[in-house]
Coordinates of C-alpha atoms in Angstrom, one line a residue:
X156 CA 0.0 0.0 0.0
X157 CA 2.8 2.8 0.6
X158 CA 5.0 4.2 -2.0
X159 CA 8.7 3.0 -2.4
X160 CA 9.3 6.4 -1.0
X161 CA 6.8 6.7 2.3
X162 CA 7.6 10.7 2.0
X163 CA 6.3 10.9 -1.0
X164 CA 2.3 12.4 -1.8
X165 CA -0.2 9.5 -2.5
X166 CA -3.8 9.8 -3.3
X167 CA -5.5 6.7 -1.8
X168 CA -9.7 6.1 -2.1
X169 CA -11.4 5.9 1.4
X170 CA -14.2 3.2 2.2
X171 CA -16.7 6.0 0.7
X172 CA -15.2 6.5 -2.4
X173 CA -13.2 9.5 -1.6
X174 CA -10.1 10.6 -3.1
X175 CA -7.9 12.1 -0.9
X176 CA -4.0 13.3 -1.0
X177 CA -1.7 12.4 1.8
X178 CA 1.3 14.5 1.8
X179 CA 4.1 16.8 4.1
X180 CA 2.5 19.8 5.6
X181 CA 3.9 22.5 3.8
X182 CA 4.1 26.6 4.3
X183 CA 1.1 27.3 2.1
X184 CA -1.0 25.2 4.3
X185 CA -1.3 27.5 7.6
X186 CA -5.1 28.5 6.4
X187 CA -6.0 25.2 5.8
X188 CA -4.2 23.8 8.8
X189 CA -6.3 26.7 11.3
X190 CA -9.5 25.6 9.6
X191 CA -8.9 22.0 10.4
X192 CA -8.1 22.7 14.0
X193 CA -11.3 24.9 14.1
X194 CA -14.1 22.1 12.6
X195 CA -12.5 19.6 15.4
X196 CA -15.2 18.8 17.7
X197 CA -14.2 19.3 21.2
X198 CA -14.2 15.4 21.9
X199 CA -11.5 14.9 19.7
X200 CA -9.3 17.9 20.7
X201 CA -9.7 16.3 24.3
X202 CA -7.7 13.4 22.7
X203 CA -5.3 15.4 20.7
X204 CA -3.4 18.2 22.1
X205 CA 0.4 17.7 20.9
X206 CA 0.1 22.1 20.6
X207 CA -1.8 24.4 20.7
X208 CA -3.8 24.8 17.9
X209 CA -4.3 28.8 17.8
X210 CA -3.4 30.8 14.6
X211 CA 0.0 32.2 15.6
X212 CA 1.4 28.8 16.9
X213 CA 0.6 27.6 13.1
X214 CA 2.0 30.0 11.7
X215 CA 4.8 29.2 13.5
X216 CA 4.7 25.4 12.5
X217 CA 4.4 26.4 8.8
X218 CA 6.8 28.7 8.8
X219 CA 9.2 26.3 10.2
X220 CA 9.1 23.2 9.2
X221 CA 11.9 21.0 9.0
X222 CA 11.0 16.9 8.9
X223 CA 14.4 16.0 10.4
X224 CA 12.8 17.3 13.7
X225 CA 9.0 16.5 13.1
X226 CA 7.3 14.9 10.1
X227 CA 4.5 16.2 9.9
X228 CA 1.6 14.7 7.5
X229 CA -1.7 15.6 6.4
X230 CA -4.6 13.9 4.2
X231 CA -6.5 16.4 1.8
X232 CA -9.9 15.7 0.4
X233 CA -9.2 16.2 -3.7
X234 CA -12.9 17.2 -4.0
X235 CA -12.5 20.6 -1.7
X236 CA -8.8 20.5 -0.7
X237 CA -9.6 20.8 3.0
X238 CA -7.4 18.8 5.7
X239 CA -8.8 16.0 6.9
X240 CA -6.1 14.6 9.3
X241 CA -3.0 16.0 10.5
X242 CA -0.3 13.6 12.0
X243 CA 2.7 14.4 14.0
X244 CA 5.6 11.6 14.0
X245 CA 8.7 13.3 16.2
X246 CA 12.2 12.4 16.9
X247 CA 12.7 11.4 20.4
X248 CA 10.4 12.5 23.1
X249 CA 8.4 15.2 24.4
X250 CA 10.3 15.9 28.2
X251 CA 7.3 14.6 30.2
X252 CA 7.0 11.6 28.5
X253 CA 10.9 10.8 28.5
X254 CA 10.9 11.4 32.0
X255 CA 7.7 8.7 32.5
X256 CA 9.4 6.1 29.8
X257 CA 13.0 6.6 31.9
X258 CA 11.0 5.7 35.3
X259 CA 10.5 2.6 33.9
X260 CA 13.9 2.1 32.8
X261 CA 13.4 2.5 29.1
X262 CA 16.1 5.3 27.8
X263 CA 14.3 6.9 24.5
X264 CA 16.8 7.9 22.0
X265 CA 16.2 10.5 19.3
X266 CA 18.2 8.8 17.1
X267 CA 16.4 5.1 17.3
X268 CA 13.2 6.4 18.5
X269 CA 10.2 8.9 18.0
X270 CA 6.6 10.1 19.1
X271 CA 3.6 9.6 17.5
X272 CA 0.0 12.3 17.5
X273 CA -2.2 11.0 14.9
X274 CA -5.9 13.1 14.5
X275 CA -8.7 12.6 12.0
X276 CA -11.4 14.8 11.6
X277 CA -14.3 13.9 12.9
X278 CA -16.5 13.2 9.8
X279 CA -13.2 10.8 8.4
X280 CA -12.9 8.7 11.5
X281 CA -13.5 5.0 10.9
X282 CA -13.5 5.7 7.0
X283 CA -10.2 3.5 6.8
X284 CA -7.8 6.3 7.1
X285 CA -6.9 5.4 10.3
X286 CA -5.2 1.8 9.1
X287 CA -3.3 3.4 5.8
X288 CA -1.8 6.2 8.5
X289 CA -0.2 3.7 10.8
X290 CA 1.0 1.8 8.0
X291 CA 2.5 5.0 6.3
X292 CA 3.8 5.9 9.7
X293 CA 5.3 3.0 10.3
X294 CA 7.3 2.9 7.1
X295 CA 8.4 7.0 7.2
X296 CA 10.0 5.8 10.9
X297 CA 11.7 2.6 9.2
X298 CA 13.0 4.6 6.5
X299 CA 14.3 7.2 8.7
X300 CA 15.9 4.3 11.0
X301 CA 13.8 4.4 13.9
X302 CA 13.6 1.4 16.4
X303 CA 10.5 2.2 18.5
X304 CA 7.3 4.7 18.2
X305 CA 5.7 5.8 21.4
X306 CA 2.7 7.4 21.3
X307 CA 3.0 11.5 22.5
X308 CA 1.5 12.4 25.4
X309 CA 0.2 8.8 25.6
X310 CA -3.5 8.0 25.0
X311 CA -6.5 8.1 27.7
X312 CA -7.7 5.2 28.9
X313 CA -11.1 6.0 28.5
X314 CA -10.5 6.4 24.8
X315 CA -11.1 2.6 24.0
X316 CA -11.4 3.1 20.6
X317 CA -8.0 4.9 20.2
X318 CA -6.7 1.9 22.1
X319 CA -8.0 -1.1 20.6
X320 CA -6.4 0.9 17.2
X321 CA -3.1 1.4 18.5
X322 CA -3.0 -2.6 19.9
X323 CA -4.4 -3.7 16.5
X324 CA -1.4 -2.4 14.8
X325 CA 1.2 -4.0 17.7
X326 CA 1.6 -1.1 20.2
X327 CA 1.9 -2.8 23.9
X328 CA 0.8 -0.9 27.3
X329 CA 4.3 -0.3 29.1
X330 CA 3.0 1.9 31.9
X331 CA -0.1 4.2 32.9
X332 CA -0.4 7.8 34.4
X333 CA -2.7 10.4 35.5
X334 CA -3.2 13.5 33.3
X335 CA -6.9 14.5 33.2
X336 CA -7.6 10.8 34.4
X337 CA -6.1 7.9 33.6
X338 CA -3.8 7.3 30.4
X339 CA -1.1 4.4 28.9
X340 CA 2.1 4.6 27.9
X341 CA 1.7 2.3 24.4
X342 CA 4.8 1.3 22.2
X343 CA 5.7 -0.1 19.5
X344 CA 9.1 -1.9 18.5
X345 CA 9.9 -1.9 15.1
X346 CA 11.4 -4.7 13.7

C-alpha cells in the first residue's frame, strides 16, 4: 500500500469512495491547517493536544518546518482540498514523556526512537484512514531508521477506541499515568 518512498504524496480512495491526497504539511497550508483545527469537535481535541492549535502557533509550525525534527503529515480531500487529518511523527520524546518512559527504565533515543500524535477529523474517523496512516507511519520511521514509536503524550484510557487501534497495529501498554484521568504509555518496536 505505501510508496517505495513513504515521504512521498499518494492519493489513496477511502471506504466512501473519496479521493484524498496524503502528503508533508507545507508553508502554504497554515489557512488550511487553522480551519482544520477549528471544525475539530471538542471530543477529539480532548484526545489530541500535541500544541496548541491557535493561529499564531501555526504560523509558527508552517513557517518552520523541518522533517528532520518532526514529520508532519496531512490527508487532503481532492474534491474541496480541505485537511482531513494531520499527524505528527517526532524524533525522540516530548520531556514529560521521556521522563515517565525513563522511570520505567526505558532510555528513549532521538536517534532510534520517535513520538507519534495522529488526528482525523471527525466526519473521516472510521472511513479507513486510520489503518493506511499507521502503516504509512510506520514505514516513514523505518525509512528514517527508527527502532521504537511511542505514542505523545500517551492515549486516555477512556479512549477505548484509540486503544483497541493502537493494539491492532502492535503497540503494547508499558506503563499508565494520571493526566486529566487515567492514560497508557503504548509502544511499538519496530522490527
Amino acid at each position: 500500500m505505501s510508496s517505495p518512498n513513504p515521504f512521498a504524496p499518494q492519493t489513496i480512495q477511502l471506504l466512501k469512495h473519496e479521493s484524498i491526497v496524503v502528503r508533508l504539511l507545507e508553508a502554504a497550508d497554515a489557512p488550511k491547517l487553522i480551519a482544520y483545527f477549528d471544525g475539530l469537535s471538542a471530543s477529539t481535541k480532548g484526545y489530541f493536544a500535541p500544541h496548541p492549535f491557535d493561529p499564531a502557533t501555526v504560523n509558527t509550525i508552517c513557517a518552520t518546518l523541518n522533517p528532520n525534527e518532526c514529520v508532519r503529515l496531512i490527508a487532503t480531500s481532492t474534491a474541496n482540498q480541505a485537511i482531513i487529518t494531520y499527524v505528527l511523527l517526532q524524533a525522540g520524546a516530548i520531556p514529560s514523556d521521556t521522563d515517565r518512559y525513563n522511570s520505567l527504565g526505558i532510555d528513549i533515543n532521538p536517534a532510534t526512537d520517535c513520538s507519534l500524535a495522529p488526528s482525523i477529523a471527525d466526519a473521516y474517523q472510521s472511513q479507513g484512514l486510520g489503518g493506511y496512516l499507521m502503516e504509512k507511519i510506520i514505514a516513514i520511521a523505518r525509512t528514517m531508521a527508527k527502532k521504537r514509536i511511542i505514542l505523545w503524550g500517551g492515549v486516555q484510557a477512556g479512549n477505548s477506541r484509540a486503544v483497541r487501534y493502537y493494539r491492532k497495529y502492535g503497540f503494547a501498554e508499558i506503563g499508565t499515568f494520571e493526566h486529566n484521568g487515567p492514560n497508557y504509555d503504548m509502544c511499538l518496536t519496530l522490527e
